[in-house]
XYZ file of N, CA and C in Angstrom:
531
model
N 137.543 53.111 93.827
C 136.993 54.303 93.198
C 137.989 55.435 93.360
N 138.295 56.327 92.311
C 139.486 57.056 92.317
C 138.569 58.639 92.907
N 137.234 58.773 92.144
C 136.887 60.058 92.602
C 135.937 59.304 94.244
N 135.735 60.118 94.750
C 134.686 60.318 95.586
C 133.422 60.373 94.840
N 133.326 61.123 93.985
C 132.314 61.542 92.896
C 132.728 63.223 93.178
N 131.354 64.332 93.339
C 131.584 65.749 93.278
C 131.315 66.248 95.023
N 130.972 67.386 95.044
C 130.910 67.581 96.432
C 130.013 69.110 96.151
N 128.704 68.791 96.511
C 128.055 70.267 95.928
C 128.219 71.304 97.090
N 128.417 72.854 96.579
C 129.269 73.977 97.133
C 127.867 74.830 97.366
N 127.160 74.760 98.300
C 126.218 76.181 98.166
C 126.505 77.827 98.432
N 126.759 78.846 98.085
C 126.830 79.927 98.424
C 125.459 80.863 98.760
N 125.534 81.824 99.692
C 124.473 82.646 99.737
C 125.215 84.233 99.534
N 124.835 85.196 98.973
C 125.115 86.244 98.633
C 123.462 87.506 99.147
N 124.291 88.469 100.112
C 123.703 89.331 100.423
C 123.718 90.671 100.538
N 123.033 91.455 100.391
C 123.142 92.891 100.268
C 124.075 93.688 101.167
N 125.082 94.280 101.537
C 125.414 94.800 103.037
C 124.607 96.567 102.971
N 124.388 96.263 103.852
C 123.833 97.962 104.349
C 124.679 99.056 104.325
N 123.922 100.456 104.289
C 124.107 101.561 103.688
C 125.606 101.743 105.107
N 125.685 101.474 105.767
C 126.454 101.551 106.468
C 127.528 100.849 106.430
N 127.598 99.986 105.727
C 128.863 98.570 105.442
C 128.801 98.768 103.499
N 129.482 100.191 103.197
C 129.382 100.260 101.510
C 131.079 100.197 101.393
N 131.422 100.530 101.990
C 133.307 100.467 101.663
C 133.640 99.636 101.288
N 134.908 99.111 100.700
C 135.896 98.098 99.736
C 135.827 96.906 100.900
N 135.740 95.834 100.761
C 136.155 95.107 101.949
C 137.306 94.228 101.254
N 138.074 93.146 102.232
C 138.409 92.121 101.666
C 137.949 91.080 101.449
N 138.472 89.765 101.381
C 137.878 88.533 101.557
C 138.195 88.649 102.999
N 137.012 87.719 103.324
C 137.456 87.386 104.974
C 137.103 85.673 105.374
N 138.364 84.912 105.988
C 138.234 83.617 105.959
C 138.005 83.270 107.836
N 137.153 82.900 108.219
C 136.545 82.623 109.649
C 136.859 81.116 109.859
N 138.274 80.881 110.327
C 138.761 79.703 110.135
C 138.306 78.809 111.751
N 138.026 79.827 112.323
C 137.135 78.791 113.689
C 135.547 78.593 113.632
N 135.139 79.425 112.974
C 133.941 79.040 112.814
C 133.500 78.220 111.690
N 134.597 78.243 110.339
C 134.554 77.609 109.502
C 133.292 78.042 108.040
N 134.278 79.513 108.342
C 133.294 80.325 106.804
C 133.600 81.206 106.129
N 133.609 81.520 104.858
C 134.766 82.679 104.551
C 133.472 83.810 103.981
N 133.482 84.297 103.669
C 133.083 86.236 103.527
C 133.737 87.131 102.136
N 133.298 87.137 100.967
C 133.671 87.265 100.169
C 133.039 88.962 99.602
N 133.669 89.760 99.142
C 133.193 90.714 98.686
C 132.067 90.453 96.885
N 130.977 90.964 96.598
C 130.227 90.685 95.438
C 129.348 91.684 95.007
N 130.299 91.762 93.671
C 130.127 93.182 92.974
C 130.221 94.562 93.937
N 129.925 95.572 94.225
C 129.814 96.613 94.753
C 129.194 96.742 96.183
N 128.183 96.138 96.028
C 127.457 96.230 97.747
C 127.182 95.208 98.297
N 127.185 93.557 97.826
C 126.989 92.466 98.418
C 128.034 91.792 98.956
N 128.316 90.669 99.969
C 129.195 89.739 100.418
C 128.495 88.222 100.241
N 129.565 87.620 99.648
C 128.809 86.135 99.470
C 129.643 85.326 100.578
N 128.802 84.642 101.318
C 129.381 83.469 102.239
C 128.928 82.025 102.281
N 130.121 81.523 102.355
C 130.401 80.610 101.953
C 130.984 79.631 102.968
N 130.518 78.349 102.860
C 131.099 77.266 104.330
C 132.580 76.924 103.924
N 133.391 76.456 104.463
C 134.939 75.797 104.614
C 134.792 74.436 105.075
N 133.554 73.953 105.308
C 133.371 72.785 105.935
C 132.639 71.510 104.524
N 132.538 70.509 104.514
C 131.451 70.204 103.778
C 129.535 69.113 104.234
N 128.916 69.307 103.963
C 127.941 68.957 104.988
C 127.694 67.779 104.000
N 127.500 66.600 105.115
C 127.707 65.237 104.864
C 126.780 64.758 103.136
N 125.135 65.362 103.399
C 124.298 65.453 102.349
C 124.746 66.206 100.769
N 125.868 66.539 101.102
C 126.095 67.168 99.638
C 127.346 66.574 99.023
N 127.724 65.325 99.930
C 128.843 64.140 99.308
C 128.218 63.727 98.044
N 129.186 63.439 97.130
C 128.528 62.191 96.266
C 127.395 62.228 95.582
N 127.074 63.911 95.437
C 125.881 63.592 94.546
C 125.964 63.708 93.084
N 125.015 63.636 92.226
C 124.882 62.864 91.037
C 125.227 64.269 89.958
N 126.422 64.253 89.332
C 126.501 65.810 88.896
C 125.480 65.749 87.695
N 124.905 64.977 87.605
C 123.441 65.533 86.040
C 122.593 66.179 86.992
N 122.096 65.568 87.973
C 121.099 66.430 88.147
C 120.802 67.070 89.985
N 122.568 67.507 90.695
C 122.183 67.973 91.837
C 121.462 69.523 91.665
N 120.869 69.707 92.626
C 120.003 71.402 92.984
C 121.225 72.520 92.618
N 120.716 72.919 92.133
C 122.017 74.684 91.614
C 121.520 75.774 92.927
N 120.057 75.280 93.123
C 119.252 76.230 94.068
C 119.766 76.259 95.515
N 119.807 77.293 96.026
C 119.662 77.091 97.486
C 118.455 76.831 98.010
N 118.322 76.027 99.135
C 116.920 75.991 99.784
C 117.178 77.144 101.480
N 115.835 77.521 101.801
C 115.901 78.320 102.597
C 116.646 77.741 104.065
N 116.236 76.458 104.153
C 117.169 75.625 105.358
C 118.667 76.029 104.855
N 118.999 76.143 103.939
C 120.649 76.680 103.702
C 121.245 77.977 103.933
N 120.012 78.981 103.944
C 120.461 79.737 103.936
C 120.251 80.654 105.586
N 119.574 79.824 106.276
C 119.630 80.335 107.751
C 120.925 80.553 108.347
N 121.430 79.165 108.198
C 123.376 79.184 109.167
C 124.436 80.146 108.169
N 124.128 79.897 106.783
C 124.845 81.097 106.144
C 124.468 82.423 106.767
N 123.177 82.579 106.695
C 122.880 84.339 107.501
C 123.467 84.545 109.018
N 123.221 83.705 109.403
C 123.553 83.222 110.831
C 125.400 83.133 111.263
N 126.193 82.813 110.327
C 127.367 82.768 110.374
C 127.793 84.277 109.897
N 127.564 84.919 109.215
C 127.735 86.452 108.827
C 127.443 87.587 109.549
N 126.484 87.046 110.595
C 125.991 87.927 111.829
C 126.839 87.815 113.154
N 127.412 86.308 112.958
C 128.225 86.172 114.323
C 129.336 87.114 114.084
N 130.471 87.260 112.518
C 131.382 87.526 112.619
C 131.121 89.337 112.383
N 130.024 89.792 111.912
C 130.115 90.651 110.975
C 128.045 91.615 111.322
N 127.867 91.689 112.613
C 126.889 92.156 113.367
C 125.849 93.485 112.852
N 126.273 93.838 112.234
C 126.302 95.338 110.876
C 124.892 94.499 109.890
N 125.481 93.224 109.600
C 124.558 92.856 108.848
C 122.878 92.389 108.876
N 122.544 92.736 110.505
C 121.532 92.397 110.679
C 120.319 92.962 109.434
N 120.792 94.168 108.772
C 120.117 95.028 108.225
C 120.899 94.767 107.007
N 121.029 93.303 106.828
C 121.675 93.159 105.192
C 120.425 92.311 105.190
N 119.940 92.283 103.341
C 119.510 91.569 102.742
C 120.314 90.031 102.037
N 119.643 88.928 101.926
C 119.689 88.206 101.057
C 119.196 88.237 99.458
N 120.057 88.164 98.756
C 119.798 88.400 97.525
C 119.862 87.120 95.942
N 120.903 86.264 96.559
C 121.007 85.205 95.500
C 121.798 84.332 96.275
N 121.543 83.160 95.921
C 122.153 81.931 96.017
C 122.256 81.225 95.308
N 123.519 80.310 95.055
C 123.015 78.659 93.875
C 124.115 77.937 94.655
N 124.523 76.844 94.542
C 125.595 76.130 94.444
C 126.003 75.454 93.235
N 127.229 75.060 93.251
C 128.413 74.848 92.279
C 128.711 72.836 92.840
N 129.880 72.380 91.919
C 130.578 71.362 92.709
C 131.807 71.614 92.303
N 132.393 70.805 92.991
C 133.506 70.828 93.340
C 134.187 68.997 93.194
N 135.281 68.972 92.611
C 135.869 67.920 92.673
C 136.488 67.379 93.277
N 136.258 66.319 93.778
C 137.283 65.717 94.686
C 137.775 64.703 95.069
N 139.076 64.270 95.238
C 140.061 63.224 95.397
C 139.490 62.764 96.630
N 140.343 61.612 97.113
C 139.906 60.833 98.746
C 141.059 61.577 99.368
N 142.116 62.166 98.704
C 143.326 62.385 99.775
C 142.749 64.288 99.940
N 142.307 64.936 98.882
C 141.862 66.179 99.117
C 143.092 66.959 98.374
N 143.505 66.210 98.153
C 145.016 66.828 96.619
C 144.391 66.683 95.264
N 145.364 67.550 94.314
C 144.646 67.450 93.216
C 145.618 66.334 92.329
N 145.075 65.712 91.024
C 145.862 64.500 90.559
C 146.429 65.713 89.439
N 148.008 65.753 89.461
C 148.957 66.773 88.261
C 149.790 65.330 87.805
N 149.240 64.936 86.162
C 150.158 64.201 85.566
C 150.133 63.317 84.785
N 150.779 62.404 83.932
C 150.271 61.919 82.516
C 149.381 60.636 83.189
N 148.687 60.355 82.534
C 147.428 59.226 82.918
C 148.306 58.072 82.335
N 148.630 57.248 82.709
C 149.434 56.037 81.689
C 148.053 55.098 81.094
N 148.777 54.893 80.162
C 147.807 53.772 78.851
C 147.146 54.713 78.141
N 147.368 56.183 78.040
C 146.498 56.365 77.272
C 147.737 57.983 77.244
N 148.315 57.831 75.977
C 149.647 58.735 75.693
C 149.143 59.678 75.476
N 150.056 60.887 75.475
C 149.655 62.558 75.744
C 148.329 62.823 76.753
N 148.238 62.225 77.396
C 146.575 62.397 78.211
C 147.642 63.273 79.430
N 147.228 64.266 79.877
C 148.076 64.941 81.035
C 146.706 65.225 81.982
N 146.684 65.734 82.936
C 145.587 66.249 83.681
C 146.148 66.940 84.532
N 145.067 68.013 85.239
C 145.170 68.955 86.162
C 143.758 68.644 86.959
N 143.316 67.786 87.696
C 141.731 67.814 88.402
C 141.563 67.531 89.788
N 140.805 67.458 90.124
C 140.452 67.573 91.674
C 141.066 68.248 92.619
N 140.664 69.741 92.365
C 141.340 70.881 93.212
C 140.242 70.753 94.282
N 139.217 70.187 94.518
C 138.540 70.473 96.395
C 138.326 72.144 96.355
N 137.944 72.823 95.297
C 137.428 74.131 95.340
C 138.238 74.459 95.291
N 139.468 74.592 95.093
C 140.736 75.400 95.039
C 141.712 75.870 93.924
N 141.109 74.967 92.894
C 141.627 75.240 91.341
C 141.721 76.244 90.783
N 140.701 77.342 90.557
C 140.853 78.478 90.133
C 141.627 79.428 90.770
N 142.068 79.511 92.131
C 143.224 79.842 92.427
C 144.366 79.899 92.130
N 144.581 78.774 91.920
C 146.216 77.943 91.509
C 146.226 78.080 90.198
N 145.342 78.368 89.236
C 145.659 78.122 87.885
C 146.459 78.985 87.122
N 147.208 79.930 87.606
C 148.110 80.610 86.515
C 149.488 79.533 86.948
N 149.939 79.219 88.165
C 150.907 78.563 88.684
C 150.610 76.949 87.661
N 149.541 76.353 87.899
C 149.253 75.165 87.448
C 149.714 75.274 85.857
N 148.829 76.156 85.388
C 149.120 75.911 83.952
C 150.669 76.634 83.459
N 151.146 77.133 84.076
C 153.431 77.104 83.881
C 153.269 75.859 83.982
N 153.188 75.078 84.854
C 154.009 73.722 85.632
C 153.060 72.823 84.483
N 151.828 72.746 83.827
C 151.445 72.066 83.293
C 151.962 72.183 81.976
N 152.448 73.578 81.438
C 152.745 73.516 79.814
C 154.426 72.696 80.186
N 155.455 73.202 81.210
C 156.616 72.490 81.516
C 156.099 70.514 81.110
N 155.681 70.774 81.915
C 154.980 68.979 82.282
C 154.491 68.624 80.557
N 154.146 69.058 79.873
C 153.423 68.629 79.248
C 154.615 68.604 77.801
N 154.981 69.490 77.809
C 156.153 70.165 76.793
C 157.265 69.137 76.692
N 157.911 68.811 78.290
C 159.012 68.395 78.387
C 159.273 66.630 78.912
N 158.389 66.743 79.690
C 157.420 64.964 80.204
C 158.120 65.457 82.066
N 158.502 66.563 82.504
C 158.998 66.260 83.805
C 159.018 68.000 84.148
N 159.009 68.408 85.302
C 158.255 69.915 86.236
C 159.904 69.837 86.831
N 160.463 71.082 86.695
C 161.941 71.043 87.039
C 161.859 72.081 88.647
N 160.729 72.857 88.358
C 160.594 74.035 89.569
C 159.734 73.335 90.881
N 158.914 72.420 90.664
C 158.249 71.495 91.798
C 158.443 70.276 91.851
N 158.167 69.715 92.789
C 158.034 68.337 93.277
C 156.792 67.446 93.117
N 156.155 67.313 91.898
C 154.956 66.801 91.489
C 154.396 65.626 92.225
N 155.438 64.264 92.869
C 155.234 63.150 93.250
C 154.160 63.290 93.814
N 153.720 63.776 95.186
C 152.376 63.619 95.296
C 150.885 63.718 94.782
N 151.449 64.843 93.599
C 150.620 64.449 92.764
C 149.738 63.626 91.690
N 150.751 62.634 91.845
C 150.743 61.569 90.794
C 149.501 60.814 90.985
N 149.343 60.423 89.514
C 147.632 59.982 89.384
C 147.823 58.246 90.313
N 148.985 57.506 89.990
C 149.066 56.121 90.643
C 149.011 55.800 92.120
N 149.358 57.134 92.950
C 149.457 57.345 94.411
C 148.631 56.654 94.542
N 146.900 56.699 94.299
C 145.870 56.429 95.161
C 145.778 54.473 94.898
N 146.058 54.028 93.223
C 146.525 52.555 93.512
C 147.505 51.834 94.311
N 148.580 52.610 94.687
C 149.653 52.100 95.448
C 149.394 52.708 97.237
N 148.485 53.328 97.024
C 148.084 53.665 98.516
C 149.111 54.483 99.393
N 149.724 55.605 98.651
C 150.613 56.211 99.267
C 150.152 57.699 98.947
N 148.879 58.196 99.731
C 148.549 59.395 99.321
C 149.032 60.452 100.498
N 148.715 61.314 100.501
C 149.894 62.366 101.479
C 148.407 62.631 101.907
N 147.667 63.081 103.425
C 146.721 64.097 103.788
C 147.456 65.234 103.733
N 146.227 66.090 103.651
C 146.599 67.677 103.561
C 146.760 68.000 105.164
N 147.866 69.221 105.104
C 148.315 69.707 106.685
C 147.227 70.387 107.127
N 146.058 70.944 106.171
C 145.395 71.750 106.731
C 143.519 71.115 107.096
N 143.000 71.740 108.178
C 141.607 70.928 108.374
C 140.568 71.637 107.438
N 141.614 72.910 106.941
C 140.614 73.773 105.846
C 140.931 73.162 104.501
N 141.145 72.498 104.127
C 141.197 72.299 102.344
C 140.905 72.992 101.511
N 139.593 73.333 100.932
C 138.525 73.534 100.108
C 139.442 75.257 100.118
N 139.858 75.996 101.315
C 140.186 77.362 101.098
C 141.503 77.640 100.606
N 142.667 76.740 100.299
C 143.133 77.048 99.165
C 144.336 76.964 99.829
């Protein structure tokens, strides 16, 4: 099996208090394993770095978009450890997303063989929309010319995972980019 299948992403998004209204940044909590996102004007959405075993492999027609309230305790709970201000934040929205993903946690950049002009860019592990102004240079190169002159694509290659020569990622965070 080349995919895993998807990997569903829950977020919780909450109000911050009249006291926490300033610009923030993103904030990534790489020991506790949670990042802290600024949303719209007065909310922060947080979000795990980890993935929880039950949200492997599920069925992308019809996993939950919803958060359930069991999800959203350790999210509140992780935002209070780093970020104590928020006791007096509200919860306001949640859903989850998926996310694609490889067995090596790389994404596959490159022509699909047997089936000509087919190119791909997929299984970024939540990290795709990041990379995509970089991806799509290296993909119109790739695609334009049949070969990426500014990177080293090989690990990307869609055949790695038949020949069993996939690279792990250096990092235990993946999913953050």
């Amino acid at each position: 099996v080349l995919f895993r299948s998807a990997s569903r992403h829950p977020v919780l998004v909450l109000e911050r208090p009249e006291s926490w209204r300033s610009p923030t940044p993103v904030w990534g909590d790489l020991v506790q394993g949670w990042y802290f996102k600024p949303e719209g004007r007065h909310g922060i959405m947080v979000g795990s770095l980890t993935e929880v075993e039950s949200d492997r492999n599920v069925a992308i027609e019809s996993y939950s978009m919803k958060t359930t309230y069991e999800e959203t305790v350790p999210y509140s709970e992780a935002i209070l450890h780093r970020f104590p201000v928020m006791e007096s934040g509200a919860a306001t929205a949640g859903w989850a997303g998926l996310y694609d993903v490889t067995p090596d946690g790389l994404p596959i950049i490159d022509e699909i063989p047997g089936v000509e002009g087919f190119f791909c860019a997929v299984g970024w592990n939540g990290h795709g929309f990041k990379t995509s102004p970089a991806t799509g240079a290296l993909m119109a190169e790739l695609v334009t010319t049949g070969k990426c002159t500014k990177y080293d694509l090989s690990i990307f290659r869609y055949g790695r995972f038949r020949e069993s020569k996939t690279t792990a990622s250096k990092s235990a965070y993946a999913i953050i980019g």
